[in-house]
């Protein structure tokens, strides 16, 4: 089963064999024996590539779940449940991942010397099971109900612009005034091109456009500092810019809903010590660092 999963995920017998530290011939023999015992073909082979049959794709999905179940059972009765060790694979969005999460990981590793961390910076959590990710940091509401989310912290969102931009184009007094401004959009904050404000009658959603959009925070932050428009970003991104006057908050009377920060992980009955300990540590670490401007 393990050989089949490794070969399927690697896309070749050679790659799967290399991952397992066995020969290509041995990997091929394992697959042939497995197909023989099942009485069906799992892999279509050509001289240049391989692909899974329909049965093979279904079998791969079940195998991955079985291997996860075995891992959980082993974790439940071994030292992994009491002391973090081994490899912890983390996924996080680029902006918060390269700053806050990276600092938290460094502090966590100082405490747990038997642990190794692999960290991936990407805009979306990805396929946690397929990529072998233990914990993914996710910003905003979670749509994938097959995953389990734990709220770690919330950060204030603010609309701000450079003093130069505000002097040239004026300060918006209401959310409707944004129609006359260049609004720089961060695609990582859903929904795209729509900023939601609290007002006396409830919520007001404004569709915005501008001269620059990006799938991460820092490019549009830099554009805003250079006077190209207004941005809506978390205070953990623009806090220091606000403190030193590089950016100024506008529409302060129309607060935005906070940006929730979640830890996302596959639905498992038993959490290993490395995952549980890291989430506990990260929640405490973030609570005091992402809510107020100027904190890191």
PDB file of C-alpha atoms in Angstrom:
ATOM      1  CA  UNK A   1       0.000   0.000   0.000  1.00  0.00           C
ATOM      2  CA  UNK A   2       2.746   2.458   0.964  1.00  0.00           C
ATOM      3  CA  UNK A   3       4.692   1.735  -2.221  1.00  0.00           C
ATOM      4  CA  UNK A   4       1.585   2.316  -4.349  1.00  0.00           C
ATOM      5  CA  UNK A   5       0.879   5.669  -2.669  1.00  0.00           C
ATOM      6  CA  UNK A   6       4.464   6.880  -3.079  1.00  0.00           C
ATOM      7  CA  UNK A   7       4.620   5.813  -6.736  1.00  0.00           C
ATOM      8  CA  UNK A   8       1.240   7.403  -7.495  1.00  0.00           C
ATOM      9  CA  UNK A   9       2.153  10.705  -5.832  1.00  0.00           C
ATOM     10  CA  UNK A  10       5.619  10.780  -7.420  1.00  0.00           C
ATOM     11  CA  UNK A  11       4.175  10.057 -10.866  1.00  0.00           C
ATOM     12  CA  UNK A  12       6.818   7.436 -11.621  1.00  0.00           C
ATOM     13  CA  UNK A  13       8.218   4.162 -10.324  1.00  0.00           C
ATOM     14  CA  UNK A  14      11.676   5.717 -10.083  1.00  0.00           C
ATOM     15  CA  UNK A  15      10.433   8.666  -8.048  1.00  0.00           C
ATOM     16  CA  UNK A  16       8.402   6.515  -5.669  1.00  0.00           C
ATOM     17  CA  UNK A  17      11.282   4.104  -5.228  1.00  0.00           C
ATOM     18  CA  UNK A  18      13.670   6.970  -4.517  1.00  0.00           C
ATOM     19  CA  UNK A  19      11.335   8.341  -1.819  1.00  0.00           C
ATOM     20  CA  UNK A  20      11.237   4.927  -0.135  1.00  0.00           C
ATOM     21  CA  UNK A  21      14.933   4.140  -0.556  1.00  0.00           C
ATOM     22  CA  UNK A  22      14.321   1.003  -2.622  1.00  0.00           C
ATOM     23  CA  UNK A  23      15.121   0.033  -6.191  1.00  0.00           C
ATOM     24  CA  UNK A  24      12.828   0.766  -9.133  1.00  0.00           C
ATOM     25  CA  UNK A  25      12.577  -2.954  -9.791  1.00  0.00           C
ATOM     26  CA  UNK A  26      11.458  -3.597  -6.226  1.00  0.00           C
ATOM     27  CA  UNK A  27       8.781  -0.860  -6.468  1.00  0.00           C
ATOM     28  CA  UNK A  28       7.523  -2.341  -9.745  1.00  0.00           C
ATOM     29  CA  UNK A  29       7.375  -5.819  -8.186  1.00  0.00           C
ATOM     30  CA  UNK A  30       5.331  -4.498  -5.229  1.00  0.00           C
ATOM     31  CA  UNK A  31       2.791  -2.846  -7.537  1.00  0.00           C
ATOM     32  CA  UNK A  32       2.468  -5.944  -9.719  1.00  0.00           C
ATOM     33  CA  UNK A  33       1.872  -8.119  -6.650  1.00  0.00           C
ATOM     34  CA  UNK A  34      -0.714  -5.642  -5.340  1.00  0.00           C
ATOM     35  CA  UNK A  35      -2.573  -5.600  -8.670  1.00  0.00           C
ATOM     36  CA  UNK A  36      -2.437  -9.373  -8.740  1.00  0.00           C
ATOM     37  CA  UNK A  37      -3.935  -9.732  -5.275  1.00  0.00           C
ATOM     38  CA  UNK A  38      -6.661  -7.192  -6.064  1.00  0.00           C
ATOM     39  CA  UNK A  39      -7.378  -8.675  -9.488  1.00  0.00           C
ATOM     40  CA  UNK A  40      -7.396  -5.295 -11.238  1.00  0.00           C
ATOM     41  CA  UNK A  41      -5.026  -2.826 -12.867  1.00  0.00           C
ATOM     42  CA  UNK A  42      -4.258   0.255 -10.765  1.00  0.00           C
ATOM     43  CA  UNK A  43      -1.701   1.969 -12.998  1.00  0.00           C
ATOM     44  CA  UNK A  44      -1.531   2.460 -16.762  1.00  0.00           C
ATOM     45  CA  UNK A  45       2.116   2.207 -17.824  1.00  0.00           C
ATOM     46  CA  UNK A  46       3.819   3.593 -20.914  1.00  0.00           C
ATOM     47  CA  UNK A  47       7.501   3.869 -21.734  1.00  0.00           C
ATOM     48  CA  UNK A  48       7.489   7.564 -20.750  1.00  0.00           C
ATOM     49  CA  UNK A  49       4.873   8.002 -18.053  1.00  0.00           C
ATOM     50  CA  UNK A  50       2.258   6.382 -15.882  1.00  0.00           C
ATOM     51  CA  UNK A  51      -1.270   7.306 -14.921  1.00  0.00           C
ATOM     52  CA  UNK A  52      -3.807   5.905 -12.513  1.00  0.00           C
ATOM     53  CA  UNK A  53      -6.807   3.966 -13.736  1.00  0.00           C
ATOM     54  CA  UNK A  54     -10.221   4.958 -12.409  1.00  0.00           C
ATOM     55  CA  UNK A  55      -9.966   2.121  -9.897  1.00  0.00           C
ATOM     56  CA  UNK A  56      -6.438   3.246  -9.053  1.00  0.00           C
ATOM     57  CA  UNK A  57      -7.588   6.794  -8.289  1.00  0.00           C
ATOM     58  CA  UNK A  58     -10.287   5.514  -5.951  1.00  0.00           C
ATOM     59  CA  UNK A  59      -7.863   3.093  -4.313  1.00  0.00           C
ATOM     60  CA  UNK A  60      -5.289   5.887  -3.795  1.00  0.00           C
ATOM     61  CA  UNK A  61      -7.837   8.017  -1.965  1.00  0.00           C
ATOM     62  CA  UNK A  62      -8.744   5.138   0.361  1.00  0.00           C
ATOM     63  CA  UNK A  63      -5.092   4.223   0.904  1.00  0.00           C
ATOM     64  CA  UNK A  64      -4.219   7.761   1.947  1.00  0.00           C
ATOM     65  CA  UNK A  65      -7.016   7.742   4.504  1.00  0.00           C
ATOM     66  CA  UNK A  66      -5.936   4.341   5.834  1.00  0.00           C
ATOM     67  CA  UNK A  67      -2.343   5.554   6.239  1.00  0.00           C
ATOM     68  CA  UNK A  68      -3.604   8.639   8.085  1.00  0.00           C
ATOM     69  CA  UNK A  69      -5.668   6.410  10.379  1.00  0.00           C
ATOM     70  CA  UNK A  70      -2.630   4.246  11.088  1.00  0.00           C
ATOM     71  CA  UNK A  71      -0.564   7.352  11.856  1.00  0.00           C
ATOM     72  CA  UNK A  72      -3.238   8.558  14.276  1.00  0.00           C
ATOM     73  CA  UNK A  73      -3.389   5.215  16.077  1.00  0.00           C
ATOM     74  CA  UNK A  74       0.373   5.110  16.421  1.00  0.00           C
ATOM     75  CA  UNK A  75       0.436   8.694  17.673  1.00  0.00           C
ATOM     76  CA  UNK A  76      -2.207   7.876  20.263  1.00  0.00           C
ATOM     77  CA  UNK A  77      -0.022   5.244  21.947  1.00  0.00           C
ATOM     78  CA  UNK A  78       3.508   6.617  21.516  1.00  0.00           C
ATOM     79  CA  UNK A  79       5.618   9.446  22.877  1.00  0.00           C
ATOM     80  CA  UNK A  80       4.504  11.645  19.968  1.00  0.00           C
ATOM     81  CA  UNK A  81       1.355  12.322  21.985  1.00  0.00           C
ATOM     82  CA  UNK A  82       3.290  13.688  24.949  1.00  0.00           C
ATOM     83  CA  UNK A  83       6.350  15.426  23.503  1.00  0.00           C
ATOM     84  CA  UNK A  84       6.607  17.334  20.189  1.00  0.00           C
ATOM     85  CA  UNK A  85       9.193  15.769  17.901  1.00  0.00           C
ATOM     86  CA  UNK A  86       9.691  14.782  14.292  1.00  0.00           C
ATOM     87  CA  UNK A  87       8.805  17.020  11.332  1.00  0.00           C
ATOM     88  CA  UNK A  88       6.058  19.652  11.492  1.00  0.00           C
ATOM     89  CA  UNK A  89       4.942  20.906   8.062  1.00  0.00           C
ATOM     90  CA  UNK A  90       3.303  24.356   8.094  1.00  0.00           C
ATOM     91  CA  UNK A  91       1.634  26.392   5.347  1.00  0.00           C
ATOM     92  CA  UNK A  92       1.018  30.147   5.722  1.00  0.00           C
ATOM     93  CA  UNK A  93       0.150  33.198   3.578  1.00  0.00           C
ATOM     94  CA  UNK A  94       3.296  35.089   2.457  1.00  0.00           C
ATOM     95  CA  UNK A  95       2.866  38.344   4.426  1.00  0.00           C
ATOM     96  CA  UNK A  96       2.006  36.981   7.864  1.00  0.00           C
ATOM     97  CA  UNK A  97       4.036  33.840   7.229  1.00  0.00           C
ATOM     98  CA  UNK A  98       7.308  35.673   6.549  1.00  0.00           C
ATOM     99  CA  UNK A  99       6.888  37.876   9.635  1.00  0.00           C
ATOM    100  CA  UNK A 100       4.710  36.750  12.534  1.00  0.00           C
ATOM    101  CA  UNK A 101       4.496  33.014  11.845  1.00  0.00           C
ATOM    102  CA  UNK A 102       8.225  32.777  11.103  1.00  0.00           C
ATOM    103  CA  UNK A 103       9.064  34.495  14.398  1.00  0.00           C
ATOM    104  CA  UNK A 104       6.669  32.257  16.295  1.00  0.00           C
ATOM    105  CA  UNK A 105       8.205  29.162  14.686  1.00  0.00           C
ATOM    106  CA  UNK A 106      11.688  30.296  15.693  1.00  0.00           C
ATOM    107  CA  UNK A 107      10.597  30.695  19.324  1.00  0.00           C
ATOM    108  CA  UNK A 108       8.780  27.348  19.240  1.00  0.00           C
ATOM    109  CA  UNK A 109      11.865  25.548  17.925  1.00  0.00           C
ATOM    110  CA  UNK A 110      13.969  26.986  20.735  1.00  0.00           C
ATOM    111  CA  UNK A 111      11.661  25.266  23.220  1.00  0.00           C
ATOM    112  CA  UNK A 112      11.284  21.930  21.395  1.00  0.00           C
ATOM    113  CA  UNK A 113      14.753  20.813  20.353  1.00  0.00           C
ATOM    114  CA  UNK A 114      13.622  17.446  18.926  1.00  0.00           C
ATOM    115  CA  UNK A 115      11.362  19.106  16.363  1.00  0.00           C
ATOM    116  CA  UNK A 116      12.042  20.134  12.756  1.00  0.00           C
ATOM    117  CA  UNK A 117       9.787  22.528  10.814  1.00  0.00           C
ATOM    118  CA  UNK A 118       9.136  22.674   7.066  1.00  0.00           C
ATOM    119  CA  UNK A 119       7.402  25.960   6.191  1.00  0.00           C
ATOM    120  CA  UNK A 120       5.630  26.733   2.902  1.00  0.00           C
ATOM    121  CA  UNK A 121       4.488  30.264   2.032  1.00  0.00           C
ATOM    122  CA  UNK A 122       1.469  30.194  -0.286  1.00  0.00           C
ATOM    123  CA  UNK A 123      -1.725  32.152  -0.778  1.00  0.00           C
ATOM    124  CA  UNK A 124      -4.133  29.286  -0.030  1.00  0.00           C
ATOM    125  CA  UNK A 125      -3.853  26.367   2.398  1.00  0.00           C
ATOM    126  CA  UNK A 126      -3.622  23.920  -0.518  1.00  0.00           C
ATOM    127  CA  UNK A 127      -4.517  20.252  -0.283  1.00  0.00           C
ATOM    128  CA  UNK A 128      -3.409  19.476   3.247  1.00  0.00           C
ATOM    129  CA  UNK A 129      -3.621  15.696   2.968  1.00  0.00           C
ATOM    130  CA  UNK A 130      -2.055  15.428  -0.485  1.00  0.00           C
ATOM    131  CA  UNK A 131       0.785  17.826   0.408  1.00  0.00           C
ATOM    132  CA  UNK A 132       1.307  16.343   3.841  1.00  0.00           C
ATOM    133  CA  UNK A 133       0.689  19.650   5.630  1.00  0.00           C
ATOM    134  CA  UNK A 134       0.071  19.370   9.370  1.00  0.00           C
ATOM    135  CA  UNK A 135      -1.156  22.931   9.984  1.00  0.00           C
ATOM    136  CA  UNK A 136      -2.136  25.693   7.554  1.00  0.00           C
ATOM    137  CA  UNK A 137      -2.601  29.306   8.610  1.00  0.00           C
ATOM    138  CA  UNK A 138      -5.686  30.735   6.933  1.00  0.00           C
ATOM    139  CA  UNK A 139      -7.006  34.315   6.881  1.00  0.00           C
ATOM    140  CA  UNK A 140     -10.757  34.949   6.864  1.00  0.00           C
ATOM    141  CA  UNK A 141     -13.734  32.602   6.779  1.00  0.00           C
ATOM    142  CA  UNK A 142     -13.194  28.910   6.017  1.00  0.00           C
ATOM    143  CA  UNK A 143     -15.199  27.447   3.130  1.00  0.00           C
ATOM    144  CA  UNK A 144     -13.819  23.891   3.064  1.00  0.00           C
ATOM    145  CA  UNK A 145     -15.897  21.991   5.626  1.00  0.00           C
ATOM    146  CA  UNK A 146     -13.702  18.885   5.324  1.00  0.00           C
ATOM    147  CA  UNK A 147     -11.025  20.725   7.278  1.00  0.00           C
ATOM    148  CA  UNK A 148     -11.068  21.680  10.960  1.00  0.00           C
ATOM    149  CA  UNK A 149     -10.405  25.330  11.808  1.00  0.00           C
ATOM    150  CA  UNK A 150      -9.286  26.786  15.094  1.00  0.00           C
ATOM    151  CA  UNK A 151      -9.430  30.560  15.519  1.00  0.00           C
ATOM    152  CA  UNK A 152      -6.107  31.866  16.769  1.00  0.00           C
ATOM    153  CA  UNK A 153      -6.556  35.651  16.776  1.00  0.00           C
ATOM    154  CA  UNK A 154      -8.177  38.608  15.029  1.00  0.00           C
ATOM    155  CA  UNK A 155      -6.555  41.697  13.525  1.00  0.00           C
ATOM    156  CA  UNK A 156      -8.182  45.059  12.864  1.00  0.00           C
ATOM    157  CA  UNK A 157      -8.551  46.103   9.229  1.00  0.00           C
ATOM    158  CA  UNK A 158      -8.041  49.759   8.338  1.00  0.00           C
ATOM    159  CA  UNK A 159      -8.244  51.897   5.204  1.00  0.00           C
ATOM    160  CA  UNK A 160      -5.259  54.196   4.829  1.00  0.00           C
ATOM    161  CA  UNK A 161      -3.279  56.273   2.343  1.00  0.00           C
ATOM    162  CA  UNK A 162      -0.130  58.351   2.175  1.00  0.00           C
ATOM    163  CA  UNK A 163      -0.217  62.034   3.217  1.00  0.00           C
ATOM    164  CA  UNK A 164       0.815  62.958  -0.340  1.00  0.00           C
ATOM    165  CA  UNK A 165      -2.092  61.026  -1.883  1.00  0.00           C
ATOM    166  CA  UNK A 166      -4.621  62.475   0.560  1.00  0.00           C
ATOM    167  CA  UNK A 167      -3.363  66.008  -0.099  1.00  0.00           C
ATOM    168  CA  UNK A 168      -3.721  65.565  -3.853  1.00  0.00           C
ATOM    169  CA  UNK A 169      -7.037  63.712  -3.970  1.00  0.00           C
ATOM    170  CA  UNK A 170      -8.735  64.573  -0.698  1.00  0.00           C
ATOM    171  CA  UNK A 171      -9.795  62.552   2.332  1.00  0.00           C
ATOM    172  CA  UNK A 172     -12.890  60.350   1.850  1.00  0.00           C
ATOM    173  CA  UNK A 173     -15.568  61.132   4.415  1.00  0.00           C
ATOM    174  CA  UNK A 174     -17.938  58.223   3.719  1.00  0.00           C
ATOM    175  CA  UNK A 175     -17.530  54.776   2.132  1.00  0.00           C
ATOM    176  CA  UNK A 176     -19.371  56.090  -0.954  1.00  0.00           C
ATOM    177  CA  UNK A 177     -16.539  58.583  -1.534  1.00  0.00           C
ATOM    178  CA  UNK A 178     -14.253  55.659  -2.408  1.00  0.00           C
ATOM    179  CA  UNK A 179     -15.828  55.634  -5.888  1.00  0.00           C
ATOM    180  CA  UNK A 180     -13.695  58.689  -6.660  1.00  0.00           C
ATOM    181  CA  UNK A 181     -10.446  57.178  -5.358  1.00  0.00           C
ATOM    182  CA  UNK A 182      -7.833  54.711  -6.530  1.00  0.00           C
ATOM    183  CA  UNK A 183      -8.249  51.735  -4.189  1.00  0.00           C
ATOM    184  CA  UNK A 184      -5.408  49.220  -4.216  1.00  0.00           C
ATOM    185  CA  UNK A 185      -6.810  45.730  -3.751  1.00  0.00           C
ATOM    186  CA  UNK A 186      -5.349  42.777  -1.875  1.00  0.00           C
ATOM    187  CA  UNK A 187      -6.884  39.638  -3.430  1.00  0.00           C
ATOM    188  CA  UNK A 188      -5.924  37.642  -0.341  1.00  0.00           C
ATOM    189  CA  UNK A 189      -8.754  39.354   1.561  1.00  0.00           C
ATOM    190  CA  UNK A 190     -12.079  38.002   0.333  1.00  0.00           C
ATOM    191  CA  UNK A 191     -14.252  39.074  -1.396  1.00  0.00           C
ATOM    192  CA  UNK A 192     -12.147  40.732  -4.079  1.00  0.00           C
ATOM    193  CA  UNK A 193     -12.794  44.398  -4.858  1.00  0.00           C
ATOM    194  CA  UNK A 194     -15.443  44.683  -2.135  1.00  0.00           C
ATOM    195  CA  UNK A 195     -14.806  46.544   1.115  1.00  0.00           C
ATOM    196  CA  UNK A 196     -17.348  46.103   3.902  1.00  0.00           C
ATOM    197  CA  UNK A 197     -17.944  48.828   6.495  1.00  0.00           C
ATOM    198  CA  UNK A 198     -20.055  48.987   9.652  1.00  0.00           C
ATOM    199  CA  UNK A 199     -22.512  51.880   9.767  1.00  0.00           C
ATOM    200  CA  UNK A 200     -25.551  52.888  11.818  1.00  0.00           C
ATOM    201  CA  UNK A 201     -27.922  50.828   9.672  1.00  0.00           C
ATOM    202  CA  UNK A 202     -25.767  47.690   9.543  1.00  0.00           C
ATOM    203  CA  UNK A 203     -23.141  46.913   6.914  1.00  0.00           C
ATOM    204  CA  UNK A 204     -22.316  48.790   3.738  1.00  0.00           C
ATOM    205  CA  UNK A 205     -20.438  46.988   0.967  1.00  0.00           C
ATOM    206  CA  UNK A 206     -18.563  49.171  -1.521  1.00  0.00           C
ATOM    207  CA  UNK A 207     -17.099  47.925  -4.802  1.00  0.00           C
ATOM    208  CA  UNK A 208     -13.677  49.498  -5.323  1.00  0.00           C
ATOM    209  CA  UNK A 209     -11.226  49.797  -8.208  1.00  0.00           C
ATOM    210  CA  UNK A 210      -7.716  51.145  -8.471  1.00  0.00           C
ATOM    211  CA  UNK A 211      -4.431  51.233 -10.319  1.00  0.00           C
ATOM    212  CA  UNK A 212      -2.954  48.107  -8.740  1.00  0.00           C
ATOM    213  CA  UNK A 213      -4.087  44.737  -7.420  1.00  0.00           C
ATOM    214  CA  UNK A 214      -2.031  41.911  -5.956  1.00  0.00           C
ATOM    215  CA  UNK A 215      -2.480  38.529  -4.282  1.00  0.00           C
ATOM    216  CA  UNK A 216      -0.403  39.610  -1.288  1.00  0.00           C
ATOM    217  CA  UNK A 217      -0.306  42.595   1.028  1.00  0.00           C
ATOM    218  CA  UNK A 218       3.169  44.055   0.687  1.00  0.00           C
ATOM    219  CA  UNK A 219       3.063  45.049  -3.019  1.00  0.00           C
ATOM    220  CA  UNK A 220      -0.024  47.218  -2.514  1.00  0.00           C
ATOM    221  CA  UNK A 221       1.330  48.531   0.804  1.00  0.00           C
ATOM    222  CA  UNK A 222       4.397  49.783  -1.062  1.00  0.00           C
ATOM    223  CA  UNK A 223       2.180  51.279  -3.772  1.00  0.00           C
ATOM    224  CA  UNK A 224       0.131  53.106  -1.130  1.00  0.00           C
ATOM    225  CA  UNK A 225       3.258  54.483   0.554  1.00  0.00           C
ATOM    226  CA  UNK A 226       4.281  55.817  -2.862  1.00  0.00           C
ATOM    227  CA  UNK A 227       1.003  57.707  -3.222  1.00  0.00           C
ATOM    228  CA  UNK A 228      -0.779  55.461  -5.731  1.00  0.00           C
ATOM    229  CA  UNK A 229      -3.997  55.002  -3.763  1.00  0.00           C
ATOM    230  CA  UNK A 230      -5.794  53.812  -0.659  1.00  0.00           C
ATOM    231  CA  UNK A 231      -5.404  50.334   0.834  1.00  0.00           C
ATOM    232  CA  UNK A 232      -7.418  48.168   3.198  1.00  0.00           C
ATOM    233  CA  UNK A 233      -4.967  46.065   5.184  1.00  0.00           C
ATOM    234  CA  UNK A 234      -4.574  44.484   8.651  1.00  0.00           C
ATOM    235  CA  UNK A 235      -2.896  46.557  11.326  1.00  0.00           C
ATOM    236  CA  UNK A 236      -0.157  43.953  11.689  1.00  0.00           C
ATOM    237  CA  UNK A 237       0.900  44.910   8.139  1.00  0.00           C
ATOM    238  CA  UNK A 238       0.562  48.716   8.258  1.00  0.00           C
ATOM    239  CA  UNK A 239       0.846  49.367  12.010  1.00  0.00           C
ATOM    240  CA  UNK A 240       4.358  50.809  11.894  1.00  0.00           C
ATOM    241  CA  UNK A 241       3.543  52.872   8.789  1.00  0.00           C
ATOM    242  CA  UNK A 242       0.642  54.429  10.683  1.00  0.00           C
ATOM    243  CA  UNK A 243       2.815  55.079  13.739  1.00  0.00           C
ATOM    244  CA  UNK A 244       5.524  56.880  11.778  1.00  0.00           C
ATOM    245  CA  UNK A 245       3.074  58.840   9.607  1.00  0.00           C
ATOM    246  CA  UNK A 246       3.930  57.137   6.318  1.00  0.00           C
ATOM    247  CA  UNK A 247       0.270  56.121   6.055  1.00  0.00           C
ATOM    248  CA  UNK A 248      -2.784  57.759   7.629  1.00  0.00           C
ATOM    249  CA  UNK A 249      -6.060  56.036   8.532  1.00  0.00           C
ATOM    250  CA  UNK A 250      -9.209  57.299   6.818  1.00  0.00           C
ATOM    251  CA  UNK A 251     -12.888  56.463   7.368  1.00  0.00           C
ATOM    252  CA  UNK A 252     -12.184  55.796  11.036  1.00  0.00           C
ATOM    253  CA  UNK A 253     -15.884  56.333  11.831  1.00  0.00           C
ATOM    254  CA  UNK A 254     -16.752  53.353   9.606  1.00  0.00           C
ATOM    255  CA  UNK A 255     -14.969  50.346  11.138  1.00  0.00           C
ATOM    256  CA  UNK A 256     -14.371  47.193   9.127  1.00  0.00           C
ATOM    257  CA  UNK A 257     -15.024  43.671  10.442  1.00  0.00           C
ATOM    258  CA  UNK A 258     -11.801  42.211  11.897  1.00  0.00           C
ATOM    259  CA  UNK A 259      -9.731  39.729   9.931  1.00  0.00           C
ATOM    260  CA  UNK A 260      -9.778  36.343  11.660  1.00  0.00           C
ATOM    261  CA  UNK A 261      -6.646  34.197  11.661  1.00  0.00           C
ATOM    262  CA  UNK A 262      -7.279  30.435  11.747  1.00  0.00           C
ATOM    263  CA  UNK A 263      -5.181  27.323  12.047  1.00  0.00           C
ATOM    264  CA  UNK A 264      -6.541  24.712   9.648  1.00  0.00           C
ATOM    265  CA  UNK A 265      -5.763  21.012   9.830  1.00  0.00           C
ATOM    266  CA  UNK A 266      -7.196  17.746   8.442  1.00  0.00           C
ATOM    267  CA  UNK A 267     -10.058  16.272  10.408  1.00  0.00           C
ATOM    268  CA  UNK A 268      -8.412  13.766  12.726  1.00  0.00           C
ATOM    269  CA  UNK A 269      -9.592  12.233  15.963  1.00  0.00           C
ATOM    270  CA  UNK A 270      -6.125  12.193  17.499  1.00  0.00           C
ATOM    271  CA  UNK A 271      -3.889  15.241  17.180  1.00  0.00           C
ATOM    272  CA  UNK A 272      -0.170  14.628  17.541  1.00  0.00           C
ATOM    273  CA  UNK A 273       1.677  16.525  20.242  1.00  0.00           C
ATOM    274  CA  UNK A 274       3.601  18.572  17.680  1.00  0.00           C
ATOM    275  CA  UNK A 275       0.392  19.914  16.092  1.00  0.00           C
ATOM    276  CA  UNK A 276      -1.485  20.565  19.330  1.00  0.00           C
ATOM    277  CA  UNK A 277       1.504  22.179  21.038  1.00  0.00           C
ATOM    278  CA  UNK A 278       2.237  24.422  18.073  1.00  0.00           C
ATOM    279  CA  UNK A 279      -1.361  25.638  17.784  1.00  0.00           C
ATOM    280  CA  UNK A 280      -1.517  26.347  21.533  1.00  0.00           C
ATOM    281  CA  UNK A 281       1.787  28.227  21.352  1.00  0.00           C
ATOM    282  CA  UNK A 282       0.855  30.161  18.204  1.00  0.00           C
ATOM    283  CA  UNK A 283      -2.527  31.229  19.578  1.00  0.00           C
ATOM    284  CA  UNK A 284      -0.902  32.693  22.677  1.00  0.00           C
ATOM    285  CA  UNK A 285       1.886  34.273  20.615  1.00  0.00           C
ATOM    286  CA  UNK A 286      -0.434  35.936  18.089  1.00  0.00           C
ATOM    287  CA  UNK A 287      -3.001  37.221  20.588  1.00  0.00           C
ATOM    288  CA  UNK A 288      -0.615  39.917  21.784  1.00  0.00           C
ATOM    289  CA  UNK A 289       0.917  40.830  18.428  1.00  0.00           C
ATOM    290  CA  UNK A 290      -1.654  41.196  15.636  1.00  0.00           C
ATOM    291  CA  UNK A 291      -4.418  43.330  17.135  1.00  0.00           C
ATOM    292  CA  UNK A 292      -2.696  46.637  17.788  1.00  0.00           C
ATOM    293  CA  UNK A 293      -0.868  48.873  15.268  1.00  0.00           C
ATOM    294  CA  UNK A 294       2.881  48.735  15.343  1.00  0.00           C
ATOM    295  CA  UNK A 295       3.213  45.304  16.925  1.00  0.00           C
ATOM    296  CA  UNK A 296       5.237  42.455  15.503  1.00  0.00           C
TER     297      UNK A 296
END
